[in-house]
Tab-separated table of C-alpha atoms and ligand atoms in Angstrom:
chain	number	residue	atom	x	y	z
A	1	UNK	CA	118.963	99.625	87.009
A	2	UNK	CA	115.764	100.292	85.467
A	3	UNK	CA	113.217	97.010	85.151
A	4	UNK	CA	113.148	98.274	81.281
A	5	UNK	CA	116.673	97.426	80.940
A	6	UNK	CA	116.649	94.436	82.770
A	7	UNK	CA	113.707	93.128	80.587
A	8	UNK	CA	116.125	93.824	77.734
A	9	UNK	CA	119.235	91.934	78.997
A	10	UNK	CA	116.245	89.276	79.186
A	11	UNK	CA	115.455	89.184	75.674
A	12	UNK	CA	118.975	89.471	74.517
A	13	UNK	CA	120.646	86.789	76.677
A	14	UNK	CA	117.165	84.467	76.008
A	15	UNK	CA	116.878	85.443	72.110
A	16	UNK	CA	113.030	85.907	72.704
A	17	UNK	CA	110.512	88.909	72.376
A	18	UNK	CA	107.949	87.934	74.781
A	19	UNK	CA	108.292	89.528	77.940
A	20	UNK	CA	109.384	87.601	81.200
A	21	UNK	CA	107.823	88.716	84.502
A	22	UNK	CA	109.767	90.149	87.226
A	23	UNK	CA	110.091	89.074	90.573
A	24	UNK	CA	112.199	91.065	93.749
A	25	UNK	CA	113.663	89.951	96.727
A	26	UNK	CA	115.720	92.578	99.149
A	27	UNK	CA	118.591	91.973	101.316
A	28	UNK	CA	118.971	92.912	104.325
A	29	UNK	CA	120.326	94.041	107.949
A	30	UNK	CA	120.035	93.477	111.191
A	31	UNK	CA	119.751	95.654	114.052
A	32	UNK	CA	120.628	93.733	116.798
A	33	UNK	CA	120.564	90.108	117.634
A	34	UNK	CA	123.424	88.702	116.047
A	35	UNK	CA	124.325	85.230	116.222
A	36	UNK	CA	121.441	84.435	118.241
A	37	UNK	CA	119.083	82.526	115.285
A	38	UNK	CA	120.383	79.219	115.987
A	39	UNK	CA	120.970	79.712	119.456
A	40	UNK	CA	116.759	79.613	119.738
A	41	UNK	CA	117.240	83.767	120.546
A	42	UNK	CA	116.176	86.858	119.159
A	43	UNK	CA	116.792	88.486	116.419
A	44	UNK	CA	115.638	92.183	114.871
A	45	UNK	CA	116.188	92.325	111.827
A	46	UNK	CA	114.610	94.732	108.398
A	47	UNK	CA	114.818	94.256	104.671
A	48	UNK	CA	116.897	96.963	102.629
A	49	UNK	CA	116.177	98.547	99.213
A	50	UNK	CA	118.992	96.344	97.742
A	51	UNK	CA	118.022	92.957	96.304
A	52	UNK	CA	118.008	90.617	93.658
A	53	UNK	CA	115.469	90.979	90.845
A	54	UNK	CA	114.788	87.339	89.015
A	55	UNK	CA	112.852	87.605	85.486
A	56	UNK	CA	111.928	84.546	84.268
A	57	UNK	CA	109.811	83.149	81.270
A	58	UNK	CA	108.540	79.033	81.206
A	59	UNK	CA	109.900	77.377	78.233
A	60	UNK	CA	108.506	74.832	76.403
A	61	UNK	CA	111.175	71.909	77.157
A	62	UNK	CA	112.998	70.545	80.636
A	63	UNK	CA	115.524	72.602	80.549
A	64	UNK	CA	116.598	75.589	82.930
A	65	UNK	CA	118.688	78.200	81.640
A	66	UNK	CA	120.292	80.555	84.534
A	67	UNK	CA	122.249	83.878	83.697
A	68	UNK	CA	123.078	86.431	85.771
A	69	UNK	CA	123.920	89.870	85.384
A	70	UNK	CA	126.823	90.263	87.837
A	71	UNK	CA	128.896	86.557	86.634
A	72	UNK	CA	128.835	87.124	83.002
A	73	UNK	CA	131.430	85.529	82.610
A	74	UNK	CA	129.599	82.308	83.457
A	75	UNK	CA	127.628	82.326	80.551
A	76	UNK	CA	124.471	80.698	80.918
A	77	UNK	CA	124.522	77.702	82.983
A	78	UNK	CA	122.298	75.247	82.219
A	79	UNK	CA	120.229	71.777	83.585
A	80	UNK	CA	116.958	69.550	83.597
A	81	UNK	CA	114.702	69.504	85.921
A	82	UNK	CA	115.396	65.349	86.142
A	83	UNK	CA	118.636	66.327	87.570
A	84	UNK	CA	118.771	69.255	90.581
A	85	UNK	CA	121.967	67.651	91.982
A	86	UNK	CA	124.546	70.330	93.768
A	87	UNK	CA	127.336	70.427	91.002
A	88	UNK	CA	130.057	72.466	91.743
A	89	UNK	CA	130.733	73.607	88.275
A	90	UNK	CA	126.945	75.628	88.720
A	91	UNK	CA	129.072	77.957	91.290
A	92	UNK	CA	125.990	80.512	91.930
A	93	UNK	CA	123.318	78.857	89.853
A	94	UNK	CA	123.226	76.059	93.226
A	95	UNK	CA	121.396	78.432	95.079
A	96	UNK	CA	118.315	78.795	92.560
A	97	UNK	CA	118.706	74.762	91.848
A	98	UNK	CA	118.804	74.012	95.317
A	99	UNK	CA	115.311	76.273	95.637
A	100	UNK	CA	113.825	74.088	92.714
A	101	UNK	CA	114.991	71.096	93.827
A	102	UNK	CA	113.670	71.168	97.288
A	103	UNK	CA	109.759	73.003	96.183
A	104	UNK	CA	109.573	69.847	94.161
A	105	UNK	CA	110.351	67.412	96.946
A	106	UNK	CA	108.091	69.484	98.962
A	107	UNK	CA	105.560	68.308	96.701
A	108	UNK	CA	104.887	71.454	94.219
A	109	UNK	CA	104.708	70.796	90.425
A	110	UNK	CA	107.474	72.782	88.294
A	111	UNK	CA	106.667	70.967	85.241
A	112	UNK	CA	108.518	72.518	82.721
A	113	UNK	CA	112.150	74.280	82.259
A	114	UNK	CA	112.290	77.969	82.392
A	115	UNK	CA	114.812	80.904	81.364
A	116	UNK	CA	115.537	83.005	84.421
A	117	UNK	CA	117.894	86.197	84.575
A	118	UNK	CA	118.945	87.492	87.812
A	119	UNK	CA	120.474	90.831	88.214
A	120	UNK	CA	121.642	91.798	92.363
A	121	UNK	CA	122.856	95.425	93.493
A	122	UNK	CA	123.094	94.094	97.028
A	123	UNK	CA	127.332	94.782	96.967
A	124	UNK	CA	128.888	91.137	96.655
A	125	UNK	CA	129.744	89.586	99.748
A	126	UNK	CA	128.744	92.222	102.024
A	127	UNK	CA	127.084	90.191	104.769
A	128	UNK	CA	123.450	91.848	103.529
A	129	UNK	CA	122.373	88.133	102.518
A	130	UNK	CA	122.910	88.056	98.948
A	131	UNK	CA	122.525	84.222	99.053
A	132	UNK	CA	119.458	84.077	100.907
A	133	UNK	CA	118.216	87.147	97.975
A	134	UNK	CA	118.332	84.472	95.663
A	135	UNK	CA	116.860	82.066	97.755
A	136	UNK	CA	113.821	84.053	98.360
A	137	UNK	CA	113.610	85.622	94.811
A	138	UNK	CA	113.620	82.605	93.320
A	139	UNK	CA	110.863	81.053	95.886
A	140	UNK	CA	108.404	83.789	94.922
A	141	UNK	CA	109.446	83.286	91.188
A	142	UNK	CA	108.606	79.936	91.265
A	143	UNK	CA	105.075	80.322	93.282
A	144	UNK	CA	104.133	83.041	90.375
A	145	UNK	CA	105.418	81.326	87.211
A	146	UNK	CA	104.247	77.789	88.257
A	147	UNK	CA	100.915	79.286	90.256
A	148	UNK	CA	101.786	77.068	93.179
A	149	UNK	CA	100.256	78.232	96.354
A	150	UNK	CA	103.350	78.184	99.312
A	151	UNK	CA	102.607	78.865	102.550
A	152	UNK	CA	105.514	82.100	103.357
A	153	UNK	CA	106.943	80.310	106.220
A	154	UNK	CA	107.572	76.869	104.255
A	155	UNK	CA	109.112	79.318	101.821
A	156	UNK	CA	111.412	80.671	104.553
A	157	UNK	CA	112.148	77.545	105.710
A	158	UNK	CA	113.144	75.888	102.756
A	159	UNK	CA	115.461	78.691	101.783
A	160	UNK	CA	117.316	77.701	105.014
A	161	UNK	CA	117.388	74.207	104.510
A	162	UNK	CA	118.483	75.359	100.817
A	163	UNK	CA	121.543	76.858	102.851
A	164	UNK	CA	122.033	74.214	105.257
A	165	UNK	CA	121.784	71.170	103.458
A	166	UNK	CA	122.422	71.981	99.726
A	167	UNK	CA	124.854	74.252	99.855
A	168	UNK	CA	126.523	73.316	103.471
A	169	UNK	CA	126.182	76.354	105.578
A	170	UNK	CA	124.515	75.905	108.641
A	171	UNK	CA	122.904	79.044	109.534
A	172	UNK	CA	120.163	79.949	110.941
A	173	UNK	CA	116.417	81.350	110.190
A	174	UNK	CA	116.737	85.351	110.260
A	175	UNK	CA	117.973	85.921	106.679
A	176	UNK	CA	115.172	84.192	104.888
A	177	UNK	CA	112.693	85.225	107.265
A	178	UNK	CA	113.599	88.676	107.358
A	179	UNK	CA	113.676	88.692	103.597
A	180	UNK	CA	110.754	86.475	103.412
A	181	UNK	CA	108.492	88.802	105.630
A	182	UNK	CA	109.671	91.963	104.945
A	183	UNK	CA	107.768	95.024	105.488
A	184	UNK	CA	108.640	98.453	104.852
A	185	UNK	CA	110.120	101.340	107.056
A	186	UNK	CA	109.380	98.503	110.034
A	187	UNK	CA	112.175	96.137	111.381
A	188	UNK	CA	110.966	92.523	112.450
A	189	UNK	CA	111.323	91.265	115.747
A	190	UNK	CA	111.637	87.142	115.728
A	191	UNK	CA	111.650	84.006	117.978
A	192	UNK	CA	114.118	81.903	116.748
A	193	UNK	CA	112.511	79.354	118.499
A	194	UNK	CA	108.546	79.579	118.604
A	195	UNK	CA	109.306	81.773	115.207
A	196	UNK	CA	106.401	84.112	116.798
A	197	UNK	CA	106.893	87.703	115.141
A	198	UNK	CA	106.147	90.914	115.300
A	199	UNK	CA	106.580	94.861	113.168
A	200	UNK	CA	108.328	97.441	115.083
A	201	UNK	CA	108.238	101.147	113.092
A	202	UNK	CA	111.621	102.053	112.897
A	203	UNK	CA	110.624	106.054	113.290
A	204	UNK	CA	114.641	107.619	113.356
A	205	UNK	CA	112.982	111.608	113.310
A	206	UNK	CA	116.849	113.558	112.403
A	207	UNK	CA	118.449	110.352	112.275
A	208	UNK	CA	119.412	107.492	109.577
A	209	UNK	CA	120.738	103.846	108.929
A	210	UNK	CA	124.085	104.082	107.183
A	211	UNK	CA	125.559	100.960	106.079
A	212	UNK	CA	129.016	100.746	105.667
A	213	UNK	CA	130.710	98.373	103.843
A	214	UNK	CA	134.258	97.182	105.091
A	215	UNK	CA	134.731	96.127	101.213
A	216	UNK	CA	136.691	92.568	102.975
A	217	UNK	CA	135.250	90.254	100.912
A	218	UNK	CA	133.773	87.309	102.562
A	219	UNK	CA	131.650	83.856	101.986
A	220	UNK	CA	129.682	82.563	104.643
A	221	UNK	CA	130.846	78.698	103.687
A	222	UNK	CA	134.578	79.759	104.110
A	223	UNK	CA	134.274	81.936	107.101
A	224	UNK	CA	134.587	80.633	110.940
A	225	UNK	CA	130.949	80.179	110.867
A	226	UNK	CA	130.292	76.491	111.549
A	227	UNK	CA	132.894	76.512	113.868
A	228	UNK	CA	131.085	79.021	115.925
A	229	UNK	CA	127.832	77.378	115.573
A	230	UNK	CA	129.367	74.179	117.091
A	231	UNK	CA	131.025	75.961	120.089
A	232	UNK	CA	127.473	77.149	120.820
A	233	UNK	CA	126.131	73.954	120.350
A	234	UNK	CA	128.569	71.923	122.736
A	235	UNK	CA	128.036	74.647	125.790
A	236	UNK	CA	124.797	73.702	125.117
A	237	UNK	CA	124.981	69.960	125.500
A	238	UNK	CA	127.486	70.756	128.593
A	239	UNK	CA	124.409	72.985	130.222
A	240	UNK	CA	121.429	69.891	129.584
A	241	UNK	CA	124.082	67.555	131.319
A	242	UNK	CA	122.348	69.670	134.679
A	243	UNK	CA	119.838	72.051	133.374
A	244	UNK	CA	116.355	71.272	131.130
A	245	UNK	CA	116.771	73.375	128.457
A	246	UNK	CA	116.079	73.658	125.257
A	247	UNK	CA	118.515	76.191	123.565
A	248	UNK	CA	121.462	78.934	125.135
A	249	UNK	CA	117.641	81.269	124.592
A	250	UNK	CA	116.093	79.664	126.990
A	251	UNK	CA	118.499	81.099	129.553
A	252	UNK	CA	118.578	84.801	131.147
A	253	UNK	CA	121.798	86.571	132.052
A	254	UNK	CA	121.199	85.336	135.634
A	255	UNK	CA	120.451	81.846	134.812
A	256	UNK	CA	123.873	82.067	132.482
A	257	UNK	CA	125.894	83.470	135.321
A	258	UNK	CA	124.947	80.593	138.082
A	259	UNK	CA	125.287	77.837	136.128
A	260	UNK	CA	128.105	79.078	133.794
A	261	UNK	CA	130.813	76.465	135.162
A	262	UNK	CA	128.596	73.662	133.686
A	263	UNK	CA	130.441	74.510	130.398
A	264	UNK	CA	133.938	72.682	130.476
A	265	UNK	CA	135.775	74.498	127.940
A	266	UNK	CA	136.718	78.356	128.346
A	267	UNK	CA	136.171	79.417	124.979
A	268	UNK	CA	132.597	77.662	124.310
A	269	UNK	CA	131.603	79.732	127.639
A	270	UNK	CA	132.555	82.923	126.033
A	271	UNK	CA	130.563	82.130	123.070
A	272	UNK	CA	127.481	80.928	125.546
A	273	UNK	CA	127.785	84.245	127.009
A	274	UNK	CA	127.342	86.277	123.821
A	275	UNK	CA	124.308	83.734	122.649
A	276	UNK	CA	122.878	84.817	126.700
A	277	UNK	CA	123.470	88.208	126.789
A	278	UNK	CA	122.962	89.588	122.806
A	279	UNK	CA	119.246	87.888	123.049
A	280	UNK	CA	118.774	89.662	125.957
A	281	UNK	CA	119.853	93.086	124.667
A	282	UNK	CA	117.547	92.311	121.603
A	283	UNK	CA	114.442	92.366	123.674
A	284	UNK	CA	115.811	95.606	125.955
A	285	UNK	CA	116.730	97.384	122.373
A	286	UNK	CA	112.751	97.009	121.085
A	287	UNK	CA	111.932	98.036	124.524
A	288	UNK	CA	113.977	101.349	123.875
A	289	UNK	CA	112.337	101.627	120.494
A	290	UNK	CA	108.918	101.521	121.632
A	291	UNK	CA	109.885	104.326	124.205
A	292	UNK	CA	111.461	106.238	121.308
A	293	UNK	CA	114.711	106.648	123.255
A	294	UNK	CA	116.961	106.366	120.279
A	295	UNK	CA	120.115	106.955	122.455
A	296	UNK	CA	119.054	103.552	124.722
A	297	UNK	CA	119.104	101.761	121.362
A	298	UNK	CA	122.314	102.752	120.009
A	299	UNK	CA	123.850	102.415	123.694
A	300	UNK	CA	122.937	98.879	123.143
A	301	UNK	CA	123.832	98.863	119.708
A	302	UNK	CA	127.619	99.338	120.735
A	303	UNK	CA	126.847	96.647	123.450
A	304	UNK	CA	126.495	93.955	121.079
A	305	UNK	CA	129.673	94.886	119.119
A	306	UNK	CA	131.727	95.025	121.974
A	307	UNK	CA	130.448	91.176	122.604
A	308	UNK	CA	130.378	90.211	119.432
A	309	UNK	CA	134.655	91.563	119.108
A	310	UNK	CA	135.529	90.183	122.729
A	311	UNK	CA	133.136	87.286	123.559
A	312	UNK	CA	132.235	86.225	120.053
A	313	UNK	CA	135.262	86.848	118.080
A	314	UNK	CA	133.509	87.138	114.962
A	315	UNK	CA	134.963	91.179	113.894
A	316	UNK	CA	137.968	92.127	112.509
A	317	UNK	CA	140.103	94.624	112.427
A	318	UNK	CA	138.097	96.155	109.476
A	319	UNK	CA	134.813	96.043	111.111
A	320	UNK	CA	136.530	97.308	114.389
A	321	UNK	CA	137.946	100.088	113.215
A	322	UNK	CA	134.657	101.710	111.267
A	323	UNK	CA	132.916	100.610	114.076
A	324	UNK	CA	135.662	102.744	116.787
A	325	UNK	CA	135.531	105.676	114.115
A	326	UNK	CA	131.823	105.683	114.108
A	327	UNK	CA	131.525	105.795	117.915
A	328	UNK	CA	134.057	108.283	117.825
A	329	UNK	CA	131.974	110.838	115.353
A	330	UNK	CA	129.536	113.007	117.122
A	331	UNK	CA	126.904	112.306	114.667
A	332	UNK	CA	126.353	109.004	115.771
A	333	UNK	CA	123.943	107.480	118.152
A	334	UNK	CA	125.554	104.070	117.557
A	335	UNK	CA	127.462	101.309	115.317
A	336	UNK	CA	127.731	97.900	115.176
A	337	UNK	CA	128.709	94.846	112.934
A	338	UNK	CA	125.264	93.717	111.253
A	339	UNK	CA	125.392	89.524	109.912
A	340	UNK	CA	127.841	87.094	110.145
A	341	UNK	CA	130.789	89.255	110.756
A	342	UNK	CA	134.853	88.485	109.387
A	343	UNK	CA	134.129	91.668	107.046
A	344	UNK	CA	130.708	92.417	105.188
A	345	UNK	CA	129.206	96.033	106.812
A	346	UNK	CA	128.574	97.833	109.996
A	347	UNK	CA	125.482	99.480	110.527
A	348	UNK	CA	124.966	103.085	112.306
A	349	UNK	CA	122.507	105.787	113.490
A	350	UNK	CA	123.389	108.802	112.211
A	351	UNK	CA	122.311	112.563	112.670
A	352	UNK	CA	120.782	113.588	109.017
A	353	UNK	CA	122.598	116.882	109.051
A	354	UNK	CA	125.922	115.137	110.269
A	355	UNK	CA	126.035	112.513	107.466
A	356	UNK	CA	128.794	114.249	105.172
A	357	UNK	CA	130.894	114.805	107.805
A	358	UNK	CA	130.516	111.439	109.310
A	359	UNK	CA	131.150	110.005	105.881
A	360	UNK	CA	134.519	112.196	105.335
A	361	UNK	CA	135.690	111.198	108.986
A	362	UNK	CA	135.194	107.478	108.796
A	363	UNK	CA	136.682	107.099	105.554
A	364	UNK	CA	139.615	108.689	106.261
A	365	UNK	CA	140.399	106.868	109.576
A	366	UNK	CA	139.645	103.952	107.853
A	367	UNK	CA	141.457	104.283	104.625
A	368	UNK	CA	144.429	104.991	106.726
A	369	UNK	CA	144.492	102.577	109.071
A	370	UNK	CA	143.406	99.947	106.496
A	371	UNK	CA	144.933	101.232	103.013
A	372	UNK	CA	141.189	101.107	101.198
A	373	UNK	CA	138.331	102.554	100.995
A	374	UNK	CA	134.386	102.080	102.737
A	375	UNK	CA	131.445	102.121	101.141
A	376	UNK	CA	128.544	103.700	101.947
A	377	UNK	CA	124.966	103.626	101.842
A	378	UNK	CA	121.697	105.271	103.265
A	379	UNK	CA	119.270	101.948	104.560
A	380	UNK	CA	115.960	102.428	103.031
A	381	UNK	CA	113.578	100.224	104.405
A	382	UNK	CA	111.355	98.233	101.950
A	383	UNK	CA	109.177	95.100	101.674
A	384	UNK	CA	109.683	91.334	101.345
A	385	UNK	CA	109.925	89.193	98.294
A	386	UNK	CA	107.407	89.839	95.813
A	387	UNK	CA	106.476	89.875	91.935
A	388	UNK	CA	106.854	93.661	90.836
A	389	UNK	CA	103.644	94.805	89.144
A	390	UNK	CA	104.471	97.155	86.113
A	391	UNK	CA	107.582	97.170	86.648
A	392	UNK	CA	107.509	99.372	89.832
A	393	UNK	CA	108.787	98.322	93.421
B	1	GLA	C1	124.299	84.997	108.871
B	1	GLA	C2	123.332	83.812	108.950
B	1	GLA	C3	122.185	84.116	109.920
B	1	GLA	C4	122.706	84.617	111.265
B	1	GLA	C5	123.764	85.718	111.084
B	1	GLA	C6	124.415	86.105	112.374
B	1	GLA	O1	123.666	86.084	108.275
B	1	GLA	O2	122.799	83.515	107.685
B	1	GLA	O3	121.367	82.966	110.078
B	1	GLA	O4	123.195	83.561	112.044
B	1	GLA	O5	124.765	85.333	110.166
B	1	GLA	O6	123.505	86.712	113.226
C-alpha cells in the first residue's frame, strides 16, 4: 500500500491533519539454522520486503492510542503510559506496550502519549516474524519520535525479552536481530552465543527465494514451542552432569556422537541431535555460499528439513508435502521449512525461468493432497528497521 494512503488512514482514524512520520520494520526468513538460537548455535537468517510500517504522531496528553490496519475490528485500543501492564483484552496492541514498557524501564524517557497506526503485509501467521515486526517497528518508532539514542543491540534484545517475558514465548534472538540488523540483498550470519555477526551476499545468478506459504495458521505461544525449547534444555543439563559446556553449540557432531548416552531420555537426544547437527550445517551452508556452489547449499538446505521432520518434529504434513513437491520439481536447487515450523512457509531456490512451472506443480500437489491452496511469493531482500524518509523504502 502506498505510504500516501497509509498517512491517510492516519489522519482519518486520528481525526488530525498534521502528518505522522513513518517508521518500517521487515519480516523475515531464514536460510538455515533453525531452532538453533537458543541452543547458543547458528543461525542465517535475511530480512524480506514484507513488514510492518508504524506511523505515529506525539500527543499532547498520557494517553496511547493503537490502531491497526489489519484488526479493525479492534477499534482503537487505548492506555496511559502510568499503566504498561500485559492485559489480555489489548490482544495485539501487547506487543507495542510491552516495547514501551520495557524502553522505559531501560531508562529512556517517553514522556508523553502518542497515536500510532500500524499497517503489516507480512501474511498473518506465516512464521516470517510478524510479532517481532512490531517489536522492532515500534523500537525504531520510539527512538525517532522520543529522540532517544538506543544502542541496536539493546533494541534487539529487548524485543526478545518483549517476547519472552511479556508476552510468554520463549524464543530466541534471530528474529529481532535479523530484523533489527537487516541489510539488503545480504543474509546475516549470527552467534547465538557471542552474538558476533557477519553479511554474506546472497548472489542467486538464474536463481530465486520463493516463499511459500502453507496458509496453516499458527501462533508461536500456542504451538509446541516451549516444549521443544525445554527438551533441548534438559539434554543439556543431562550433558554438564559429565561434560563443561555451555550450550548443545558448544558441541560438534563428533563430540554429540561420543557422549550422546549422557542424555537419559530418547526423545530429548533426538532433539540434541538436531540442535548438534543443524548448527553445524549452518556454518558448512555459508561455506558453500562463499564458494558460490549453490547446489552445496540447497543440498544442505534439504538436510535441515529432513532433521527438522524426523529429529525435530517440528513440520507437518503441510510443510512436508510443499517441501517433497519442491524437491521433486526440477527447478529447484532446494526447500526447506524456514521459522518455527507447525505451518507458516517453506523457503526454496528456484531456477528464474522455471518459476511458473514450479508454481503450477506445487500447487497442485499440494491443493490435492491438502484440499487448499499455497501462497506464493518472490523473497526480496531489504534492510532493517528504519524511519522511511519521504515516504520511500
Ligand atoms: C521462531 C523464534 C526464533 C527461532 C525460530 C526457530 O522464529 O522466534 O527465535 O527459535 O523460531 O529457528
Amino acid at each position: 500500500m502506498p505510504t500516501q494512503d497509509l498517512i491517510k488512514h492516519f489522519k482519518n482514524t486520528f481525526i488530525t491533519d498534521l502528518s505522522p512520520r513513518i517508521f518500517f520494520a521487515p519480516g523475515r526468513i531464514n536460510l538455515i539454522g533453525e531452532h538453533t538460537d537458543y541452543n547458543g548455535g547458528h543461525v542465517f537468517p535475511a530480512t524480506i520486503s514484507f513488514g510492518t510500517y508504524a506511523l505515529a504522531q506525539k500527543r499532547t496528553d498520557q494517553k496511547l492510542c493503537f490502531y491497526s490496519m489489519n484488526f479493525p475490528q479492534a477499534g482503537i485500543i487505548e492506555c496511559n503510559l502510568s499503566d504498561l501492564t500485559y492485559n489480555e483484552a489489548h490482544d495485539w496492541a501487547n506487543y507495542p506496550k510491552g516495547m514501551i514498557e520495557f524502553l522505559k524501564s531501560a531508562g529512556h524517557t517517553i514522556d508523553s502519549g502518542a497515536n500510532i497506526l500500524f499497517y503489516g503485509n507480512i501474511p498473518n501467521g506465516a512464521g516470517l516474524s510478524s510479532s517481532a515486526s512490531i517489536e522492532m517497528a515500534t523500537g525504531v518508532l520510539l527512538e525517532g519520535l522520543f529522540d532517544l539514542t538506543i544502542d541496536r543491540l539493546d533494541m534487539i534484545q529487548l524485543g526478545q525479552k518483549v517476547e519472552n517475558e511479556y508476552i510468554g514465548v520463549n524464543s530466541g534472538i534471530m528474529d529481532q536481530f535479523a530484523i533489527g540488523k537487516g541489510k539488503k540483498d545480504h543474509a546475516i550470519l549470527l552467534n547465538c552465543q557471542t552474538l558476533k555477526h557477519e553479511y554474506a551476499p546472497i548472489k542467486l545468478d538464474d536463481h530465486v527465494i520463493m516463499i511459500i506459504n502453507t496458509n496453516k495458521q499458527r501462533t508461536l505461544a500456542g504451538s509446541k514451542y516451549n516444549e521443544r525449547r525445554a527438551q533441548c534444555d534438559q539434554a543439556l543439563a543431562d550433558l554438564q552432569e559429565k561434560l563443561s559446556i555451555n550450550s548443545l553449540g558448544d558441541l560438534t557432531k563428533e563430540d554429540f556422537e561420543k557422549h550422546k548416552h549422557l542424555i537419559k531420555d530418547e526423545i530429548n537426544q533426538k532433539r540434541a541431535k538436531h540442535a548438534v547437527y543443524e548448527n553445524a550445517r549452518t556454518l558448512e551452508a555459508l561455506e558453500k555460499l562463499r564458494q558460490n556452489d549453490l547446489h552445496g547449499f540447497g543440498k544442505l538446505m534439504n538436510e535441515s528439513h529432513v532433521s527438522l521432520q524426523q529429529e525435530y518434529e517440528v513440520t507437518g504434513v503441510e510443510l512436508d508435502t510443499l517441501v517433497k513437491a519442491a524437491w521433486e520439481h526440477d527447478g529447484v536447487l532446494g526447500a526447506r521449512m524456514t521459522g518455527a515450523g507447525f505451518g507458516g512457509c517453506a523457503i526454496a531456490i528456484v531456477a528464474k525461468y522455471k518459476i511458473d512451472n514450479f508454481i503450477e506443480n506445487v500447487h497442485e500437489k499440494y491443493r490435492n493432497a491438502i484440499g487448499y491452496n499455497p501462497t506464493f511469493y518472490t523473497a526480496t531482500i531489504g534492510d532493517g528497521a528504519k524511519e522511511i524518509t519521504g515516504g520511500v523504502l
